[in-house]
Short mmCIF file of C-alpha atoms in Angstrom, two decimals:
data_model
loop_
_atom_site.label_atom_id
_atom_site.label_comp_id
_atom_site.label_asym_id
_atom_site.label_seq_id
_atom_site.Cartn_x
_atom_site.Cartn_y
_atom_site.Cartn_z
CA MET W 162 -0.09 0.17 0.02
CA SER W 163 1.46 3.24 -0.92
CA PHE W 164 1.11 6.01 1.27
CA SER W 165 0.17 9.02 -0.61
CA PRO W 166 -1.80 12.26 1.08
CA PHE W 167 -5.53 10.79 1.18
CA LYS W 168 -4.62 7.62 2.41
CA ILE W 169 -2.53 9.60 5.33
CA ILE W 170 -5.93 11.41 5.67
CA PHE W 171 -8.19 7.96 5.90
CA MET W 172 -5.24 6.38 8.20
CA LEU W 173 -5.82 9.21 10.63
CA SER W 174 -9.61 8.93 10.42
CA LEU W 175 -9.55 5.58 11.05
CA LEU W 176 -7.37 6.05 14.26
CA SER W 177 -9.95 8.67 15.45
CA GLY W 178 -13.06 6.31 14.94
CA SER W 179 -11.25 3.73 16.70
CA PHE W 180 -10.33 6.17 19.87
CA LEU W 181 -13.84 7.68 19.45
CA ALA W 182 -15.35 4.53 19.88
CA ILE W 183 -12.95 3.32 23.16
CA SER W 184 -14.05 6.57 24.59
CA SER W 185 -17.36 6.81 24.03
CA SER W 186 -20.06 7.27 27.02
CA SER W 187 -22.88 5.79 25.11
CA TRP W 188 -23.69 3.25 22.28
CA PHE W 189 -24.57 5.49 19.73
CA LEU W 190 -21.14 7.38 19.96
CA ALA W 191 -19.70 4.00 19.86
CA TRP W 192 -21.78 3.02 16.42
CA ILE W 193 -20.44 6.67 15.04
CA GLY W 194 -16.99 5.70 16.23
CA LEU W 195 -17.20 2.31 14.45
CA GLU W 196 -18.68 3.93 11.45
CA LEU W 197 -16.14 6.17 10.82
CA ASN W 198 -13.34 3.40 11.38
CA LEU W 199 -15.24 1.57 8.80
CA MET W 200 -15.73 4.42 6.10
CA SER W 201 -11.79 5.31 6.54
CA PHE W 202 -10.78 1.50 6.17
CA ILE W 203 -12.67 0.81 2.90
CA PRO W 204 -10.63 3.50 0.80
CA LEU W 205 -7.65 1.93 2.26
CA ILE W 206 -7.94 -1.56 0.80
CA SER W 207 -9.93 -0.71 -2.37
CA SER W 208 -8.21 -0.81 -5.86
CA LYS W 209 -9.02 0.12 -9.19
CA GLU W 210 -6.25 -2.13 -10.66
CA ASN W 211 -6.67 -5.61 -8.92
CA GLN W 212 -10.18 -7.24 -8.21
CA LEU W 213 -9.44 -8.88 -5.16
CA PRO W 214 -9.01 -5.87 -2.79
CA SER W 215 -11.95 -4.76 -4.55
CA GLU W 216 -14.12 -7.72 -3.56
CA ALA W 217 -12.27 -8.18 -0.27
CA SER W 218 -13.40 -4.36 0.68
CA LEU W 219 -17.40 -5.06 -0.41
CA LYS W 220 -17.05 -8.30 1.96
CA TYR W 221 -15.84 -6.40 4.45
CA PHE W 222 -18.28 -3.42 4.51
CA LEU W 223 -21.35 -5.65 3.87
CA ILE W 224 -20.30 -7.61 7.07
CA GLN W 225 -19.21 -4.60 9.21
CA ALA W 226 -22.81 -3.21 8.02
CA LEU W 227 -24.78 -6.02 9.65
CA GLY W 228 -22.61 -5.70 12.84
CA SER W 229 -23.62 -2.16 12.99
CA ALA W 230 -27.17 -2.58 12.12
CA VAL W 231 -27.54 -5.18 14.97
CA ILE W 232 -25.88 -2.67 17.48
CA ILE W 233 -28.19 0.12 16.72
CA LEU W 234 -31.21 -2.21 17.29
CA SER W 235 -29.83 -3.84 20.22
CA SER W 236 -29.17 -0.41 21.61
CA THR W 237 -32.75 0.91 21.04
CA LEU W 238 -33.60 -2.17 23.58
CA THR W 239 -31.54 -1.67 26.45
CA PHE W 240 -34.17 -0.06 28.54
CA SER W 241 -37.14 -2.78 27.86
CA PHE W 242 -34.91 -5.73 27.52
CA PRO W 243 -31.80 -5.06 28.82
CA SER W 244 -30.55 -8.78 28.79
CA ILE W 245 -31.23 -9.80 24.93
CA SER W 246 -29.92 -6.22 23.91
CA LEU W 247 -26.65 -7.06 25.76
CA SER W 248 -26.68 -10.38 24.02
CA PHE W 249 -27.14 -9.11 20.41
CA ILE W 250 -24.30 -6.42 21.13
CA SER W 251 -22.08 -8.90 22.03
CA LEU W 252 -22.73 -11.29 19.38
CA ALA W 253 -22.41 -7.93 16.92
CA LEU W 254 -19.28 -7.05 18.03
CA LEU W 255 -17.85 -10.76 18.08
CA LEU W 256 -19.14 -10.54 14.22
CA LYS W 257 -17.06 -7.58 13.38
CA LEU W 258 -13.77 -9.23 15.32
CA GLY W 259 -14.35 -12.30 13.00
CA ALA W 260 -14.48 -14.50 16.24
CA ALA W 261 -15.92 -18.13 15.97
CA PRO W 262 -18.85 -18.99 15.20
CA PHE W 263 -18.69 -15.69 13.00
CA HIS W 264 -15.06 -16.36 11.29
CA PHE W 265 -16.68 -17.10 7.92
CA TRP W 266 -15.54 -13.84 6.07
CA PHE W 267 -12.04 -13.25 8.06
CA PRO W 268 -9.97 -15.46 5.89
CA GLN W 269 -11.80 -14.76 2.72
CA VAL W 270 -10.96 -10.72 3.25
CA MET W 271 -7.72 -11.40 4.26
CA GLU W 272 -6.75 -13.36 1.15
CA GLY W 273 -7.38 -10.14 -0.91
CA LEU W 274 -5.37 -7.70 0.98
CA ASN W 275 -1.56 -6.97 1.13
CA TRP W 276 0.80 -7.66 3.87
CA THR W 277 0.17 -3.50 5.21
CA GLN W 278 -3.27 -4.21 5.12
CA ILE W 279 -3.25 -7.13 6.74
CA VAL W 280 -1.54 -5.41 9.37
CA ILE W 281 -4.28 -2.98 9.88
CA LEU W 282 -7.08 -5.44 9.93
CA MET W 283 -5.43 -7.80 12.54
CA THR W 284 -4.39 -5.14 14.76
CA ILE W 285 -5.96 -1.42 14.42
CA GLN W 286 -9.52 -3.01 13.27
CA LYS W 287 -9.93 -5.27 16.44
CA LEU W 288 -9.18 -2.54 18.76
CA ALA W 289 -12.61 -0.87 19.12
CA PRO W 290 -14.68 -3.91 19.47
CA MET W 291 -12.28 -5.55 21.73
CA PHE W 292 -12.83 -2.63 24.08
CA LEU W 293 -16.31 -2.36 23.58
CA ILE W 294 -16.89 -6.42 24.55
CA SER W 295 -14.88 -5.56 27.86
CA TYR W 296 -16.80 -2.46 28.85
CA LEU W 297 -20.16 -5.09 28.51
CA PRO W 298 -21.39 -5.57 32.17
CA THR W 299 -20.54 -9.60 33.41
CA GLU W 300 -23.99 -10.66 33.03
CA PHE W 301 -25.27 -14.19 32.74
CA TYR W 302 -25.88 -13.94 29.00
CA THR W 303 -22.96 -11.83 27.93
CA TYR W 304 -20.70 -14.05 29.93
CA VAL W 305 -22.11 -17.27 28.26
CA ILE W 306 -21.60 -15.79 24.70
CA LEU W 307 -18.06 -14.68 25.47
CA TRP W 308 -17.17 -18.25 27.13
CA LEU W 309 -18.73 -20.14 23.91
CA GLY W 310 -17.27 -17.61 21.34
CA GLY W 311 -13.82 -18.38 23.10
CA LEU W 312 -14.00 -22.06 22.90
CA SER W 313 -15.53 -21.93 19.21
CA SER W 314 -12.74 -19.28 18.31
CA ALA W 315 -9.84 -21.97 19.64
CA ILE W 316 -11.27 -24.93 17.75
CA VAL W 317 -11.63 -23.14 14.72
CA GLY W 318 -8.61 -21.42 14.67
CA ALA W 319 -6.70 -24.75 15.16
CA LEU W 320 -8.61 -26.73 12.72
CA GLY W 321 -8.77 -24.11 10.04
CA GLY W 322 -5.56 -23.54 9.40
CA ILE W 323 -4.26 -27.06 9.02
CA ASN W 324 -4.72 -27.71 5.43
CA GLN W 325 -3.93 -24.28 4.26
CA THR W 326 -1.18 -23.66 1.62
CA SER W 327 -1.63 -19.80 2.08
CA LEU W 328 0.16 -17.62 4.60
CA ARG W 329 -2.71 -14.94 4.43
CA LYS W 330 -5.20 -17.67 5.59
CA ILE W 331 -2.99 -18.91 7.97
CA LEU W 332 -2.46 -15.81 9.93
CA ALA W 333 -6.35 -15.40 9.87
CA TYR W 334 -6.77 -18.74 11.29
CA SER W 335 -3.95 -17.81 13.97
CA SER W 336 -5.69 -14.56 14.66
CA ILE W 337 -9.09 -16.47 15.28
CA ASN W 338 -7.12 -18.45 17.88
CA HIS W 339 -5.35 -15.87 19.34
CA MET W 340 -8.90 -14.02 19.72
CA SER W 341 -10.27 -17.12 22.08
CA TRP W 342 -7.22 -16.26 24.52
CA MET W 343 -8.40 -12.62 24.51
CA LEU W 344 -12.05 -13.37 25.20
CA PHE W 345 -11.18 -15.46 28.15
CA ALA W 346 -8.74 -12.72 29.27
CA MET W 347 -11.83 -10.57 29.24
CA LEU W 348 -13.38 -12.63 31.71
CA ILE W 349 -10.91 -12.48 33.94
CA ASN W 350 -9.63 -9.18 33.99
CA GLU W 351 -8.93 -6.19 32.10
CA THR W 352 -5.40 -5.77 32.04
CA SER W 353 -4.32 -9.29 30.83
CA TRP W 354 -6.13 -8.96 27.57
CA MET W 355 -4.54 -5.58 26.99
CA ILE W 356 -1.02 -7.21 27.38
CA TYR W 357 -1.98 -10.28 25.29
CA PHE W 358 -3.36 -7.53 22.54
CA LEU W 359 -0.30 -5.60 22.76
CA MET W 360 2.17 -8.49 22.57
CA TYR W 361 0.08 -10.11 19.59
CA ALA W 362 -0.28 -6.78 17.78
CA LEU W 363 3.71 -6.49 17.55
CA ILE W 364 4.28 -10.14 16.82
CA SER W 365 1.69 -10.44 14.06
CA THR W 366 2.94 -6.97 12.50
CA SER W 367 6.54 -8.41 12.45
CA VAL W 368 5.79 -11.56 10.66
CA ALA W 369 3.30 -9.75 8.09
CA PHE W 370 5.68 -7.13 7.63
CA TYR W 371 8.73 -9.61 7.02
CA PHE W 372 6.54 -11.46 4.69
CA SER W 373 6.45 -8.36 3.02
CA SER W 374 9.61 -7.41 2.93
CA THR W 375 10.37 -10.86 1.06
CA GLN W 376 7.05 -10.81 -1.08
CA MET W 377 5.93 -14.05 0.28
CA TYR W 378 2.32 -14.99 0.08
CA PHE W 379 2.01 -18.93 -0.21
CA PHE W 380 3.99 -21.89 1.04
CA SER W 381 6.02 -22.23 -2.13
CA HIS W 382 7.20 -19.14 -1.94
CA LEU W 383 8.55 -20.30 1.26
CA ILE W 384 10.14 -23.02 -0.01
CA ASN W 385 11.55 -21.18 -3.09
CA LEU W 386 13.05 -18.61 -1.12
CA ASN W 387 16.69 -19.41 -2.14
CA GLN W 388 18.87 -16.12 -1.32
CA SER W 389 20.36 -17.67 2.03
CA SER W 390 19.39 -19.62 4.83
CA LEU W 391 19.22 -16.57 7.24
CA PRO W 392 15.65 -15.44 5.83
CA LYS W 393 14.34 -18.87 6.39
CA ILE W 394 15.79 -18.96 10.26
CA ILE W 395 14.08 -15.81 10.49
CA SER W 396 10.84 -16.72 9.20
CA VAL W 397 10.66 -20.06 11.33
CA MET W 398 11.35 -17.79 14.49
CA SER W 399 8.65 -15.75 13.49
CA LEU W 400 5.89 -18.12 13.19
CA TYR W 401 7.29 -20.13 16.18
CA SER W 402 6.84 -16.85 18.36
CA LEU W 403 3.20 -16.24 16.70
CA GLY W 404 2.35 -19.95 17.88
CA GLY W 405 3.46 -19.34 21.30
CA LEU W 406 6.08 -21.54 21.65
CA PRO W 407 8.76 -21.20 24.44
CA PRO W 408 10.63 -19.57 24.77
CA PHE W 409 10.10 -17.00 22.01
CA SER W 410 8.06 -13.62 22.82
CA GLY W 411 4.65 -15.15 22.01
CA PHE W 412 4.91 -17.63 24.67
CA VAL W 413 4.92 -14.56 27.40
CA PRO W 414 1.29 -13.26 26.90
CA LYS W 415 0.02 -16.83 27.06
CA TRP W 416 2.15 -17.44 30.04
CA ILE W 417 0.56 -14.71 32.17
CA ILE W 418 -3.12 -15.95 30.75
CA ILE W 419 -2.50 -19.60 31.79
CA GLN W 420 -1.77 -18.42 35.30
CA GLU W 421 -4.57 -16.11 35.63
CA MET W 422 -6.84 -18.73 34.69
CA ILE W 423 -5.30 -21.56 36.82
CA LEU W 424 -6.09 -18.84 39.61
CA THR W 425 -9.76 -18.21 38.87
CA SER W 426 -10.23 -21.94 37.67
CA PHE W 427 -10.67 -22.05 34.39
CA TYR W 428 -9.72 -25.66 33.57
CA PHE W 429 -11.79 -26.84 31.11
CA PRO W 430 -11.27 -23.82 28.54
CA LEU W 431 -7.73 -23.64 29.60
CA LEU W 432 -7.28 -27.67 28.23
CA ILE W 433 -8.98 -26.83 25.06
CA LEU W 434 -6.71 -23.95 24.76
CA LEU W 435 -3.69 -25.44 25.08
CA LEU W 436 -4.94 -28.25 23.03
CA SER W 437 -5.40 -25.77 20.04
CA SER W 438 -2.20 -24.18 20.54
CA LEU W 439 -0.76 -27.59 20.43
CA VAL W 440 -2.55 -27.87 16.94
CA THR W 441 -1.24 -24.64 15.64
CA LEU W 442 2.02 -25.16 16.63
CA TYR W 443 1.85 -28.62 14.54
CA PHE W 444 0.77 -26.67 11.37
CA TYR W 445 3.64 -23.86 12.09
CA ILE W 446 6.21 -26.61 12.91
CA ARG W 447 4.97 -28.79 9.38
CA LEU W 448 5.33 -25.56 7.52
CA THR W 449 8.94 -24.77 8.77
CA LEU W 450 10.11 -27.90 8.63
CA SER W 451 9.61 -28.42 4.89
CA SER W 452 10.57 -25.08 4.22
CA ILE W 453 14.18 -25.62 5.64
CA SER W 454 14.54 -29.04 4.43
CA ILE W 455 13.09 -29.04 0.70
CA SER W 456 15.89 -27.67 -1.67
CA PRO W 457 14.33 -25.04 -4.49
CA SER W 458 14.90 -26.40 -7.92
CA SER W 459 16.66 -23.16 -8.90
CA MET W 460 19.66 -23.73 -6.62
CA LYS W 461 20.64 -26.68 -8.43
CA TRP W 462 21.17 -24.97 -11.93
CA ASN W 463 21.35 -20.89 -10.91
CA THR W 464 24.83 -20.87 -9.66
CA SER W 465 25.24 -17.08 -9.51
CA PHE W 466 25.53 -15.34 -6.18
CA LYS W 467 23.03 -12.91 -5.50
CA PRO W 468 23.60 -10.57 -2.21
CA LEU W 469 21.41 -11.12 0.43
CA LYS W 470 18.97 -8.08 1.34
CA ILE W 471 18.22 -7.64 4.94
CA SER W 472 17.75 -4.39 6.21
CA SER W 473 14.60 -4.71 8.32
CA SER W 474 15.04 -8.41 9.12
CA PRO W 475 16.80 -7.69 12.31
CA LEU W 476 14.20 -5.55 13.74
CA TYR W 477 11.36 -8.50 12.68
CA SER W 478 13.45 -11.00 14.62
CA SER W 479 14.53 -9.02 17.67
CA ILE W 480 10.97 -8.84 18.41
CA ASN W 481 10.38 -12.36 18.46
CA LEU W 482 13.62 -13.28 20.25
CA PHE W 483 12.47 -10.80 23.32
CA GLY W 484 11.56 -13.53 25.12
CA LEU W 485 14.62 -15.40 25.33
CA LEU W 486 15.97 -12.58 27.42
CA ILE W 487 13.26 -12.98 30.17
CA PRO W 488 14.73 -15.75 32.08
CA SER W 489 17.99 -13.81 31.98
CA MET W 490 16.19 -10.70 33.29
CA LEU W 491 14.46 -12.64 35.95
CA LEU W 492 17.54 -14.09 37.10
CA VAL W 493 19.44 -10.20 37.56
CA ILE W 494 15.98 -9.19 39.37
#
């Protein structure tokens, strides 16, 4: 995504819409912020030259418009039927987030975007709905909806990415799986999910920007990366960190949530979350082992030396390797 002046204006409008929804004192102001965020994101992903971004922008607009309509309808029922109103609002926010069982649109929209747009969709666009969910009062119906949404997101995010060859869809199902951890963290306290979201945003951004710098979109691109073994090692460490494998950075927020769930006796959902994380690590390890062990065919014939361009690779790897420093920091403390 090339940064022209009008895209910078839309980006500022997108951020202001998210902050307006987060800081609003009524559902009407929250709806205005969500609509401002939506109308600013559509021009950033639409394109006249390519049909895939245009199709993705249309799907995204229809889904987000449906979620906003449900929020407006539910807010009118707040005084008459408060429990039903909060239940529909929580379902609409889960639809806007792309959490299961309303996940059907999220991988398809991700497939039509480039890596810069994917970073915005996975981080900034999830900010306002996540905060609005955390603002919901913990009544029985909203508690059950978030509980079931977290369990279904863990299962769908784990099983959906097994047979995928597109890196964008793998990141989409990984985002759905991470959503389950954040939903259960919301049921415990507000600090835990914010820490998890911050770490997830940093790690997923580093992975997406690394794939953008190497122009990798499919599994075959990862195998045919014939420059050097260093980019493959960096991509392997990034994916392991995103999957939450210790001692990489992605394990640190999961470690915090595991401790909080044990203290609050969330044993059954914790078991489901851990099993789903093992499944996501399985397809990450299968992906990375294949990319390391399979040599590209061009290497057998092309013997010319190409200098390696790794201008931003140390930055991406340092974010994912931050977790390696934590044991030594604890020893110092």
